[in-house]
Amino acid sequence: MTKEKLLLLDGNSLAYRAFFALPLLTNEQGIHTNSVYGFTTMLQKILTEENPTHMLVAFDAGKVTFRHSTYKEYKGGRQKTPPELSEQFPYVRKLVEAYNMKQYELEMYEADDIIGTLVKQADAKGLPVIVVSGDKDLTQLASDNTTVYITRKGMTDIEKYTPQYVKEKYGLTPQQIVDMKGLMGDTSDNIPGVPGVGEKTAIKLLTNYPTVDEVYENIDAQKGKLKEKLVANEEQAKMSKVLATINCEAPITISIDDLQWDGPNMDALFALWNELDFKSLIEKSDYASEEKETAELNYTIVTDLDATQLKDGMAIHLEIENVHYHTAPQLGLAIVDAENAYYINYEDVVQSESIRAYLQDASKKKYVFDVKKQQVAFARDGIQLAGVDFDLLLAAYIDDPAFASEDIASVVKVYGFSDIQTEEVIYGKGAKREIPEVAILSQHVCREAFAVFTVREQVMKKLQDNEQYELYYTIELPLAKILADMETAGIKVDADTLNTMGVELKGKLVQIEATIYALAGEKFNINSPKQLGVILFDVLGLPVIKKTKTGYSTAADVLDKLKPEHEIIEHILQYRQLGKLQSTYIEGLTKEIHEDDQKIHTRYQQALTATGRLSSTDPNLQNIPIRLEEGRKIRQAFIPSQKGWKLFAADYSQIELRVLAHMSRDENMIQAFLNGMDIHTSTAMKVFHVTEDEVDSTMRRAAKAVNFGIVYGISDYGLSQNLDISRKEAADFIERYLESFPGVKVYMDDIVEEAKKQGYVTTLLNRRRYLPDLKSRNFNLRSFAERTAMNTPIQGSAADIIKKAMIDMTQALKDNNLQARILLQVHDELIFECPEEEITLLEKIVPEVMANTVKLDVPLRADYSAGDTWYDAK
DNA sequence: TGAATCACG
DNA sequence: ACGTACGTGATTCAG
């Protein structure tokens, strides 16, 4: 039998302490959670360390207590409880409830008194007690039987008060704490004490005369001012002691036997943590990990199914060995609804006529997680997946882009479904990763499908409630199919071209390397910022312009400034530039060319970015060099897949600034776009009050930088860095800009204001991004969130527009019976390939579709060009 | 595994 | 006074 131990918590005091100890946090609904979070982490820690058998959380009952009849100013002058804290009290209660702990409060009494009374009972029984509070007053309860834990900053840092510890700290016994309070008072509870007597004096007095009464019985031993003060405040001192004394005779109606504790209600606790977004706790808890018992799901492993079993409205899940779905083996397929669950090994799926027909039947609705992945993987075996009506990955991403995850388990957990294990648990991680035996795998895959089936209605309802159904159903879902086709099509890359460039680069790199070593006077690893820093700043003694967390910064902007200082700099910059081309683009891209078709098949992440943009991986085809000529040549390796075909590229002109003009309704900016003039020049004219002819390149460059700055959520510092001017000058630019475009200023102010109010910002097509940090008390976090609030509607709306354009474009290509197809998307541009003879038609259709996909208060414009390589389509 | 760097929009 | 531009992914080094 385990040893009994009683844990008593001072609920109110701990909630207060946690609130002020931690930065303001909010959950997705904008409810503040820092106090509950601190309370939870503290509790988790103590429970693990102490294993109590009895528990109680005591709360203060109301404002008025029996102490007020002694002294009506008791706890007077206290600041009102901040509303951010008040709203958390109900959650603290819920938390205690989920932990299955007894909670108790008593009219007219404070939590302290409840705790004191129980401590006394426990002491009588010899039951060991731990009292936990944020309030040092409780330390008076310390005894050989009772230890008082006082939380320090961070909540998990705890000071343990035993009688010995009190003695060391104050030179007093725990019982004397109240005498000390009597003499020195307590500002937080508005206990007066003796004015002019502080902790030092109180301790000194009590060392000689152990109680307040004895101090006064021997008052003649004191002299001077101190004596006067003591005499004048005798009544007040004695009253103060009474106020500070915990009442251990409170008329409580519970006893220790009622406090037996058998551990938390994990389901309830888990649900609450979920609601409060305590993701780290969820992950840490055993409940979510391997030991967790998941409910058995009844399913059967079959080799075939007949048409009557393959119904409309089932969840399907194709399990693929790893994330690289263009090549990774397909393992098996689960087909699940409320009544049935089947698992079919992938070889059997490919063999089965009926299952193939079902998968390709658009009239049979299917629910999946990551339709693009499944579509691509099925397409490898000639199965054209159709009829997908629900994609949990996309729906969850629209619900909240922060939910993005490749792992079904973590996504459904957000919606309260936890009968599923994470992919890490099933496969293991890192080098230990391996495919589990079929029995485990099939169970898991069926659960994945069942999870999709289960949360579907809930997620769809949420999208409807938030008016995001249209974004989901008319943009993201159809886009997934288009992206799958783009990925499957791939883009042809000529390995020989890359190879030739690589050989040439290699020669140059060897030369530059030798030059650098000669100038440095020694060999070192140029690719190591650390070693390079030593050479530049210690060996060569160049001035240090910027430091990083770990040492000297050797970033390009720093090296640029050092150019005049030493010849070595330009060689290092050259080396870096060419080295990047070699490793990332020549070698990196070559590795990704598929043997069989000489193509690169990237994967677009459709549910990843916070703003709604796509991203591209393995390889990233959205950051192929263009700005510098040497790098731009890489694009010569990208070619059409067939003889007689061309590449065709079209890009939106200034889409983000046009979106800004539209959303801000700024008349000057709208006018500038209506005039069709170069926007940076026209900005320069406005800001510098000059005519078009008077705008020189410096002014245009400055105007361009400010335009970018505005889109990013401007700061004078950022602009000053970008333009390499003083902060003052940058601030001046911004001010003049905002005077020239007053609508922009109003818009920027409003958007932050509105985001603070509702907790999120939205885009043109009602995509959301939650910004809890807008309420942070941390300046950095808050400023960042404010800039994000300004940037996301712009970047996100631009992303919405091109996504819609891709859908419209696919339709237009079809309507015109063109062979042309979209291959790549790079945020504001689309790259196509097509037979040469279709170019003329594309030149008409593409810019038209792109310009008209949405109607803004300013025109949208797309520029375009065709060529034999991507380089030439410029 | 995280930091630094640099490629893109 | 606070310390910064927004959004990504790949490579390299080093602990």
XYZ file of C-alpha atoms in Angstrom, chain A residues 61-737:
677
model
C -15.768 32.147 -1.463
C -16.442 35.823 -1.937
C -15.244 39.324 -1.244
C -16.402 39.569 2.349
C -14.882 37.391 5.074
C -15.030 37.202 8.847
C -11.833 39.283 8.864
C -13.780 42.248 7.577
C -15.691 42.459 10.843
C -12.355 42.949 12.581
C -11.046 45.407 10.024
C -13.233 46.593 7.217
C -10.278 47.780 5.155
C -8.952 44.215 4.974
C -7.709 43.587 1.453
C -8.847 47.120 0.596
C -7.219 49.166 -2.127
C -6.575 46.084 -4.200
C -6.453 46.527 -7.933
C -9.425 45.107 -9.724
C -8.803 41.628 -11.068
C -7.843 42.042 -14.718
C -10.581 40.726 -17.026
C -7.950 38.589 -18.772
C -7.655 36.723 -15.488
C -11.327 36.680 -14.491
C -12.251 34.876 -17.677
C -9.821 32.119 -16.719
C -11.286 31.251 -13.320
C -14.023 29.030 -14.773
C -11.323 27.115 -16.611
C -9.271 26.677 -13.480
C -12.377 25.122 -11.916
C -12.895 22.910 -14.942
C -9.289 21.863 -14.755
C -9.574 20.853 -11.118
C -12.723 18.957 -11.999
C -10.982 17.130 -14.839
C -8.241 16.139 -12.433
C -11.000 14.611 -10.278
C -9.839 16.656 -7.333
C -12.159 17.811 -4.609
C -12.707 21.550 -4.617
C -14.093 23.468 -1.717
C -15.029 26.958 -0.687
C -16.760 28.348 2.374
C -18.799 31.508 2.854
C -17.004 34.148 4.917
C -13.760 32.206 4.936
C -10.707 32.340 2.743
C -8.957 29.436 1.090
C -6.188 29.800 3.700
C -8.576 28.991 6.501
C -9.921 25.892 4.798
C -6.376 24.733 4.258
C -5.350 25.594 7.825
C -8.271 23.675 9.274
C -7.475 20.589 7.218
C -3.800 20.845 8.072
C -4.735 20.768 11.724
C -6.891 17.677 11.205
C -4.137 15.967 9.258
C -1.518 16.850 11.852
C -3.703 15.242 14.489
C -3.828 12.066 12.428
C -0.133 12.178 11.578
C -0.947 12.316 7.858
C 1.812 14.153 5.982
C 0.651 17.309 4.206
C 1.917 19.501 1.433
C 0.355 22.914 1.054
C 0.836 24.689 -2.256
C 0.257 28.403 -2.650
C 1.642 31.509 -4.268
C 1.200 33.390 -1.020
C 3.906 33.337 1.645
C 1.321 33.862 4.410
C 0.705 30.142 4.284
C 4.211 29.416 5.502
C 2.893 29.841 9.041
C 1.415 26.359 8.598
C 4.792 24.687 8.210
C 5.486 22.004 10.768
C 7.273 18.689 11.045
C 4.217 17.171 9.456
C 3.447 19.907 6.912
C 5.600 21.409 4.194
C 4.477 24.572 2.442
C 5.358 24.949 -1.214
C 5.468 28.492 -2.534
C 5.707 28.891 -6.302
C 8.341 31.169 -7.658
C 8.517 32.686 -11.107
C 7.581 30.387 -13.947
C 5.319 28.406 -11.606
C 7.337 25.204 -11.794
C 10.076 26.633 -9.630
C 9.097 25.866 -6.047
C 10.393 27.033 -2.676
C 9.779 24.442 0.021
C 9.125 25.827 3.504
C 9.863 23.456 6.327
C 10.328 24.775 9.877
C 14.087 24.472 9.341
C 13.868 26.483 6.127
C 11.803 29.211 7.814
C 14.394 29.346 10.550
C 17.218 29.750 8.042
C 15.376 32.345 6.039
C 13.883 34.515 8.796
C 15.444 33.213 11.991
C 11.878 32.578 13.197
C 9.565 29.653 13.801
C 6.604 29.232 11.407
C 4.264 30.295 14.213
C 6.134 33.600 14.453
C 5.321 34.477 10.843
C 2.026 35.942 12.054
C 3.819 37.997 14.674
C 6.101 39.289 11.990
C 3.082 40.247 9.857
C 1.513 41.873 12.885
C 4.499 44.161 13.283
C 5.429 44.811 9.677
C 1.970 44.551 8.118
C 1.232 43.295 4.629
C 0.600 45.746 1.858
C -0.966 43.188 -0.455
C -3.714 42.385 2.051
C -3.794 45.977 3.313
C -2.815 44.872 6.812
C -1.385 47.983 8.474
C 1.067 46.638 11.100
C 3.256 49.228 12.778
C 4.159 52.004 10.336
C 7.911 52.318 10.051
C 8.562 48.716 11.053
C 9.707 46.507 8.246
C 10.882 42.926 7.977
C 14.342 43.578 9.454
C 13.053 45.362 12.552
C 10.238 42.887 13.071
C 12.633 39.945 12.983
C 15.020 41.682 15.383
C 12.228 42.345 17.878
C 10.886 38.805 17.645
C 14.304 37.282 18.140
C 14.375 38.778 21.619
C 10.650 38.583 22.400
C 9.031 35.718 20.475
C 5.485 37.142 20.131
C 3.805 40.501 19.631
C 2.338 40.300 23.103
C 5.752 39.719 24.623
C 7.197 42.617 22.681
C 4.603 44.848 24.288
C 4.977 43.295 27.744
C 8.624 44.291 27.513
C 8.065 47.567 25.713
C 10.394 49.433 28.067
C 13.328 47.553 26.622
C 12.813 49.593 23.466
C 13.782 53.194 23.119
C 13.617 56.268 20.912
C 11.540 56.516 17.756
C 10.929 52.757 17.571
C 9.404 52.675 21.004
C 7.170 55.638 20.137
C 5.974 53.966 17.006
C 5.279 50.691 18.782
C 3.415 52.339 21.605
C 1.319 54.464 19.270
C 0.266 51.439 17.229
C -0.192 48.719 19.832
C -3.835 48.072 19.004
C -3.118 48.058 15.312
C -0.230 45.622 15.705
C -2.317 43.194 17.703
C -5.186 43.455 15.247
C -2.785 42.941 12.356
C -1.536 39.756 13.892
C -5.087 38.509 14.216
C -5.800 39.359 10.602
C -2.710 37.522 9.420
C -3.471 34.442 11.480
C -5.012 31.582 9.574
C -8.156 30.295 11.207
C -7.672 26.598 11.807
C -11.162 26.175 13.228
C -13.210 27.008 10.138
C -16.619 25.290 10.138
C -15.868 23.133 7.142
C -18.270 20.400 6.177
C -15.740 18.032 4.666
C -13.116 15.859 6.240
C -9.915 14.289 5.102
C -11.647 11.025 4.297
C -13.592 12.844 1.562
C -10.407 13.881 -0.171
C -9.158 10.580 -1.447
C -7.799 10.991 -4.946
C -7.451 8.284 -7.581
C -5.944 10.223 -10.441
C -7.332 12.394 -13.200
C -10.139 11.747 -15.658
C -7.830 11.619 -18.650
C -10.590 12.029 -21.210
C -11.902 15.161 -19.591
C -8.443 16.529 -18.974
C -7.420 15.844 -22.495
C -10.525 17.487 -23.916
C -9.909 20.570 -21.821
C -6.253 20.820 -22.812
C -7.437 20.513 -26.345
C -9.900 23.329 -25.945
C -7.210 25.496 -24.415
C -4.622 24.595 -27.066
C -2.133 23.164 -24.575
C -0.412 21.335 -27.372
C 2.887 20.809 -25.597
C 1.133 19.173 -22.669
C -0.879 16.955 -24.956
C 2.246 15.809 -26.686
C 4.128 15.269 -23.474
C 1.390 13.317 -21.771
C 1.522 9.553 -21.856
C -2.098 9.623 -22.814
C -1.191 10.716 -26.316
C 1.787 8.444 -26.739
C 2.524 4.779 -27.159
C 1.154 3.562 -23.864
C -2.195 4.991 -24.751
C -4.835 2.403 -25.263
C -6.779 3.060 -28.400
C -10.189 1.553 -28.777
C -10.266 -1.480 -31.016
C -11.722 -0.842 -34.408
C -13.371 -3.842 -36.006
C -12.216 -4.302 -39.544
C -11.506 -7.039 -42.011
C -8.611 -7.571 -44.350
C -9.970 -8.478 -47.769
C -8.530 -9.013 -51.218
C -11.535 -7.694 -53.085
C -14.863 -6.002 -52.555
C -18.008 -6.043 -54.626
C -19.982 -3.048 -55.814
C -22.557 -3.346 -53.021
C -19.841 -2.914 -50.419
C -18.331 0.114 -52.153
C -20.817 2.765 -51.237
C -21.311 6.445 -51.730
C -19.944 8.419 -48.772
C -17.104 6.327 -47.395
C -13.740 7.425 -46.090
C -10.764 5.986 -47.912
C -7.132 6.133 -46.975
C -4.244 5.033 -49.103
C -1.209 4.429 -46.941
C 2.112 5.267 -48.560
C 5.453 4.301 -47.128
C 6.783 7.816 -46.684
C 6.172 11.426 -47.682
C 7.739 11.054 -51.130
C 4.567 9.962 -52.799
C 5.902 10.249 -56.341
C 8.105 7.228 -55.716
C 7.352 5.639 -52.339
C 5.620 2.250 -52.341
C 1.856 2.269 -51.773
C 1.126 -0.116 -48.926
C -2.587 -0.569 -48.579
C -6.029 0.980 -48.730
C -8.670 1.336 -46.033
C -12.307 1.855 -46.989
C -14.458 2.761 -44.025
C -17.863 4.063 -43.021
C -19.882 3.995 -39.819
C -20.656 0.253 -40.087
C -17.854 -1.282 -42.108
C -14.095 -1.123 -42.293
C -12.037 -2.928 -44.894
C -8.320 -3.081 -45.501
C -6.912 -4.168 -48.842
C -3.228 -4.713 -49.578
C -2.182 -2.429 -52.367
C -1.345 -5.241 -54.847
C -4.911 -6.431 -54.437
C -6.265 -2.931 -55.014
C -4.453 -2.730 -58.324
C -5.779 -6.154 -59.304
C -9.376 -5.506 -58.347
C -11.595 -4.337 -61.191
C -14.416 -3.374 -58.862
C -12.253 -1.331 -56.513
C -10.551 0.430 -59.401
C -13.917 1.259 -60.882
C -15.133 2.529 -57.533
C -12.101 4.761 -57.047
C -12.621 6.278 -60.487
C -16.361 6.697 -60.118
C -17.071 10.400 -59.654
C -20.639 9.671 -58.541
C -19.413 7.833 -55.418
C -18.435 10.434 -52.856
C -15.220 9.795 -50.952
C -13.694 11.368 -47.872
C -9.928 11.505 -47.568
C -6.945 13.104 -45.930
C -4.694 14.759 -48.514
C -6.398 14.129 -51.820
C -3.429 15.368 -53.841
C -1.122 12.780 -52.345
C -3.595 9.974 -52.975
C -4.398 11.138 -56.457
C -0.730 11.231 -57.448
C -0.002 7.867 -55.877
C -2.989 6.204 -57.568
C -2.142 7.846 -60.884
C 1.180 5.991 -60.877
C -0.824 2.826 -61.486
C -3.265 4.376 -63.903
C -6.027 4.851 -61.359
C -7.693 8.250 -61.761
C -9.118 8.964 -58.329
C -12.456 10.775 -58.634
C -15.392 11.811 -56.499
C -13.419 13.173 -53.575
C -15.803 15.472 -51.765
C -14.005 15.976 -48.487
C -10.317 16.433 -47.775
C -9.655 16.746 -44.073
C -6.179 18.157 -44.601
C -7.463 21.047 -46.690
C -10.512 21.653 -44.527
C -8.428 21.783 -41.357
C -5.959 24.093 -43.061
C -8.706 26.513 -43.978
C -10.152 26.266 -40.492
C -6.787 27.324 -39.118
C -3.572 27.326 -41.163
C -1.662 26.651 -37.958
C -3.214 23.144 -37.884
C -1.176 22.182 -40.921
C 0.324 18.755 -40.439
C 1.046 15.754 -42.585
C 0.028 13.562 -39.698
C -3.658 12.687 -39.475
C -3.424 11.945 -35.778
C -2.406 15.453 -34.847
C -5.068 16.982 -37.088
C -8.003 14.939 -35.797
C -6.816 15.508 -32.256
C -7.629 19.158 -32.773
C -11.221 18.089 -33.312
C -11.241 15.914 -30.222
C -10.651 12.557 -31.891
C -7.836 10.640 -30.272
C -8.473 6.972 -31.041
C -5.512 6.936 -33.354
C -1.786 6.749 -33.015
C 0.726 9.121 -34.457
C 2.728 8.103 -37.429
C 5.829 8.184 -35.262
C 4.379 5.560 -32.935
C 3.478 3.250 -35.822
C 6.637 3.604 -37.865
C 9.241 4.727 -35.358
C 11.456 7.645 -36.104
C 14.779 8.423 -37.711
C 16.969 5.422 -38.432
C 14.599 3.143 -36.523
C 11.759 3.827 -38.937
C 10.312 0.650 -40.394
C 7.042 -0.662 -41.750
C 5.135 -2.546 -39.065
C 3.606 -5.960 -39.608
C 0.323 -6.053 -41.528
C -1.824 -6.612 -38.440
C -0.639 -3.350 -36.911
C -0.485 -1.448 -40.160
C -3.975 -2.430 -41.314
C -5.497 -1.524 -37.968
C -3.759 1.836 -38.122
C -4.798 2.638 -41.692
C -8.412 1.757 -40.935
C -8.291 4.038 -37.926
C -6.967 6.820 -40.093
C -9.878 6.445 -42.469
C -12.302 6.139 -39.573
C -10.912 9.334 -38.055
C -11.560 11.173 -41.310
C -15.052 9.752 -41.459
C -15.755 10.730 -37.858
C -14.624 14.353 -37.820
C -15.971 15.265 -41.269
C -19.314 16.691 -40.194
C -17.852 18.693 -37.367
C -15.184 20.249 -39.557
C -17.578 21.037 -42.375
C -19.971 22.686 -39.974
C -17.191 24.876 -38.688
C -16.274 25.930 -42.214
C -19.918 26.774 -42.891
C -20.166 28.749 -39.654
C -17.073 30.718 -40.539
C -18.242 31.303 -44.102
C -15.296 29.436 -45.519
C -17.153 26.709 -47.340
C -16.756 28.449 -50.665
C -13.016 28.875 -50.233
C -12.812 25.202 -49.426
C -15.113 23.847 -52.081
C -14.459 26.138 -55.028
C -10.788 26.917 -54.499
C -8.718 24.531 -52.412
C -10.414 21.249 -53.276
C -10.364 21.707 -57.067
C -6.887 23.205 -56.820
C -5.607 20.013 -55.226
C -6.490 18.111 -58.370
C -4.767 20.695 -60.547
C -1.642 20.571 -58.422
C -1.665 16.790 -58.558
C -1.742 16.987 -62.340
C 1.089 19.551 -62.346
C 3.215 17.398 -60.080
C 2.514 14.287 -62.083
C 3.295 16.079 -65.347
C 6.607 17.346 -63.961
C 9.000 19.597 -65.838
C 11.743 18.276 -68.063
C 15.284 19.196 -67.050
C 18.349 18.628 -69.200
C 20.955 17.004 -66.985
C 23.706 17.648 -69.556
C 23.144 21.393 -69.398
C 23.387 21.280 -65.616
C 26.427 19.070 -65.779
C 28.282 21.391 -68.152
C 27.531 24.330 -65.903
C 28.684 22.292 -62.925
C 32.057 21.518 -64.475
C 32.582 25.168 -65.281
C 31.546 26.215 -61.785
C 33.826 23.686 -60.195
C 36.809 25.175 -62.039
C 35.939 28.685 -60.927
C 35.404 27.591 -57.346
C 38.824 25.946 -57.181
C 40.434 29.139 -58.437
C 38.557 31.412 -56.040
C 39.320 29.059 -53.196
C 43.060 29.335 -53.926
C 42.840 33.120 -54.089
C 41.041 33.269 -50.759
C 43.555 31.017 -49.032
C 46.383 33.133 -50.428
C 44.806 36.366 -49.201
C 44.003 34.851 -45.829
C 47.474 33.366 -45.459
C 46.052 29.971 -44.488
C 43.579 27.270 -45.496
C 40.221 27.085 -43.781
C 36.639 26.042 -44.484
C 35.104 28.993 -46.284
C 31.652 27.460 -45.828
C 31.951 27.642 -42.070
C 30.739 31.053 -40.851
C 32.619 30.375 -37.648
C 35.991 29.750 -39.291
C 35.397 32.556 -41.761
C 34.653 34.919 -38.898
C 37.958 34.054 -37.261
C 39.848 34.764 -40.487
C 38.098 38.050 -41.233
C 37.816 39.574 -37.813
C 40.620 38.022 -35.769
C 43.330 37.227 -38.328
C 42.724 40.105 -40.733
C 41.324 42.427 -38.087
C 38.404 43.759 -40.116
C 35.816 45.853 -38.238
C 32.897 43.919 -36.766
C 29.637 45.351 -38.080
C 27.093 42.861 -36.803
C 27.082 39.891 -34.466
C 24.905 36.816 -34.388
C 23.894 34.762 -31.359
C 26.927 32.558 -31.819
C 29.592 34.990 -32.982
C 30.463 37.296 -35.847
C 27.986 37.757 -38.671
C 29.395 37.094 -42.107
C 26.115 37.582 -43.973
C 26.183 39.153 -47.411
C 25.004 42.609 -46.309
C 27.804 42.738 -43.752
C 30.422 41.594 -46.252
C 29.157 44.194 -48.715
C 30.068 46.926 -46.280
C 33.493 45.385 -45.738
C 34.326 45.335 -49.454
C 36.495 48.477 -49.336
C 38.396 47.113 -46.344
C 39.983 44.067 -47.904
C 40.341 42.406 -51.259
C 39.371 39.020 -49.839
C 35.748 40.067 -49.374
C 34.697 40.126 -52.993
C 36.216 36.697 -53.502
C 34.308 35.323 -50.564
C 31.080 36.788 -51.903
C 31.839 35.297 -55.299
C 32.652 31.948 -53.696
C 29.409 31.933 -51.744
C 27.362 32.825 -54.780
C 28.862 30.119 -56.962
C 28.929 27.584 -54.134
C 25.218 28.061 -53.653
C 24.602 27.483 -57.341
C 26.726 24.364 -57.300
C 25.336 22.668 -54.213
C 21.685 23.676 -54.223
C 20.947 24.030 -57.897
C 23.415 22.027 -59.990
C 23.847 19.098 -57.609
C 20.516 19.440 -55.876
C 18.418 19.561 -59.019
C 20.392 16.835 -60.768
C 19.610 14.487 -57.894
C 15.908 15.137 -58.357
C 15.704 14.312 -62.064
C 13.745 11.083 -62.463
C 15.576 8.430 -64.467
C 12.580 7.274 -66.460
C 11.271 10.557 -67.830
C 14.116 13.046 -67.301
C 11.689 15.205 -65.356
C 11.567 16.833 -61.979
C 8.368 16.236 -59.997
C 8.179 18.659 -57.129
C 5.620 18.393 -54.340
C 3.519 21.430 -53.575
C 2.545 21.851 -49.963
C -1.013 23.054 -50.131
C -1.654 23.113 -46.408
C 1.431 24.641 -44.930
C 1.933 28.380 -45.125
C 0.342 30.759 -42.685
C -0.834 33.051 -45.465
C -2.361 30.680 -48.003
C 0.543 30.550 -50.370
C 1.827 27.263 -51.713
C 5.290 26.023 -51.027
C 7.359 23.610 -53.063
C 9.705 20.867 -51.869
C 11.977 18.089 -53.128
C 13.080 20.120 -54.906
C 11.878 23.651 -54.311
C 11.063 24.964 -57.771
C 9.858 28.284 -56.421
C 13.327 29.623 -55.739
C 15.232 28.937 -58.930
C 17.721 31.817 -59.413
C 16.763 34.798 -61.564
C 18.121 37.973 -60.003
C 21.762 37.449 -60.947
C 22.705 36.417 -64.454
C 25.060 33.597 -63.396
C 22.260 31.938 -61.477
C 19.594 32.742 -63.982
C 21.387 30.503 -66.471
C 20.204 27.533 -64.392
C 16.852 28.121 -66.049
C 18.343 27.122 -69.378
C 18.197 23.527 -68.147
C 14.391 23.640 -67.820
C 12.891 22.656 -71.164
C 9.620 21.491 -72.724
C 8.885 17.786 -72.492
C 8.291 17.289 -76.186
C 9.818 18.306 -79.480
C 8.110 21.270 -81.053
C 6.820 22.471 -77.683
C 7.635 25.694 -75.873
C 7.611 26.980 -72.337
C 5.301 29.881 -71.634
C 5.452 32.031 -68.513
C 3.006 34.625 -67.290
C 3.320 36.705 -64.150
C 1.087 39.151 -62.359
C 2.430 42.668 -62.374
C 2.558 44.186 -58.871
C -0.234 41.994 -57.599
C 0.404 42.719 -53.939
C 0.359 46.488 -54.356
C -2.765 46.243 -56.476
C -4.394 44.205 -53.744
C -3.333 46.852 -51.244
C -4.799 49.603 -53.419
C -8.048 47.680 -53.635
C -8.337 46.741 -49.967
C -7.304 50.159 -48.661
C -9.431 51.966 -51.244
C -6.757 54.659 -51.272
C -7.747 56.997 -54.082
C -4.235 58.079 -54.968
C -2.973 54.549 -55.235
C -5.992 53.410 -57.216
C -5.498 56.356 -59.535
C -1.849 55.451 -60.010
C -2.806 51.975 -61.190
C -5.631 53.256 -63.365
C -3.125 55.518 -65.109
C -1.115 52.449 -65.955
C 2.079 54.169 -64.915
C 5.075 52.472 -63.292
C 3.948 52.254 -59.702
C 7.311 52.951 -58.087
C 7.847 56.027 -60.246
C 4.382 57.265 -59.502
C 4.969 56.639 -55.781
C 8.196 58.653 -55.992
C 6.333 61.534 -57.634
C 3.803 61.619 -54.815
C 6.281 61.204 -51.991
C 8.914 63.640 -53.264
C 6.443 66.071 -54.840
C 8.130 66.009 -58.252
C 7.106 65.468 -61.860
C 7.645 62.215 -63.723
C 10.760 63.570 -65.463
C 12.305 64.626 -62.184
C 12.176 61.142 -60.646
C 15.739 59.844 -60.639
C 16.888 56.315 -59.987
C 17.593 56.966 -56.286
C 14.113 58.298 -55.753
C 12.536 55.401 -57.584
C 14.625 52.945 -55.609
C 13.569 54.561 -52.337
C 9.926 54.568 -53.394
C 10.154 50.915 -54.340
C 11.651 50.034 -50.986
C 8.902 51.921 -49.171
C 6.273 50.143 -51.234
C 7.756 46.831 -50.162
C 7.976 48.033 -46.616
C 4.311 48.935 -46.599
C 3.369 45.490 -47.816
C 5.497 43.879 -45.095
C 4.116 46.019 -42.282
C 6.455 48.929 -42.219
C 9.011 49.876 -39.578
C 11.524 52.678 -39.893
C 14.322 50.393 -38.756
C 13.591 47.772 -41.394
C 13.470 50.345 -44.135
C 16.673 51.970 -42.942
C 18.444 48.602 -43.108
C 17.122 47.930 -46.560
C 18.095 51.286 -47.995
C 21.181 51.670 -45.827
C 20.049 55.062 -44.589
C 19.521 56.428 -41.099
C 16.490 55.526 -39.114
C 15.452 59.143 -39.017
C 15.514 59.397 -42.800
C 13.575 56.171 -43.091
C 10.953 57.392 -40.654
C 10.714 60.565 -42.694
C 10.136 58.589 -45.899
C 7.391 56.581 -44.279
C 5.676 59.644 -42.950
C 5.700 61.296 -46.335
C 4.447 58.103 -47.906
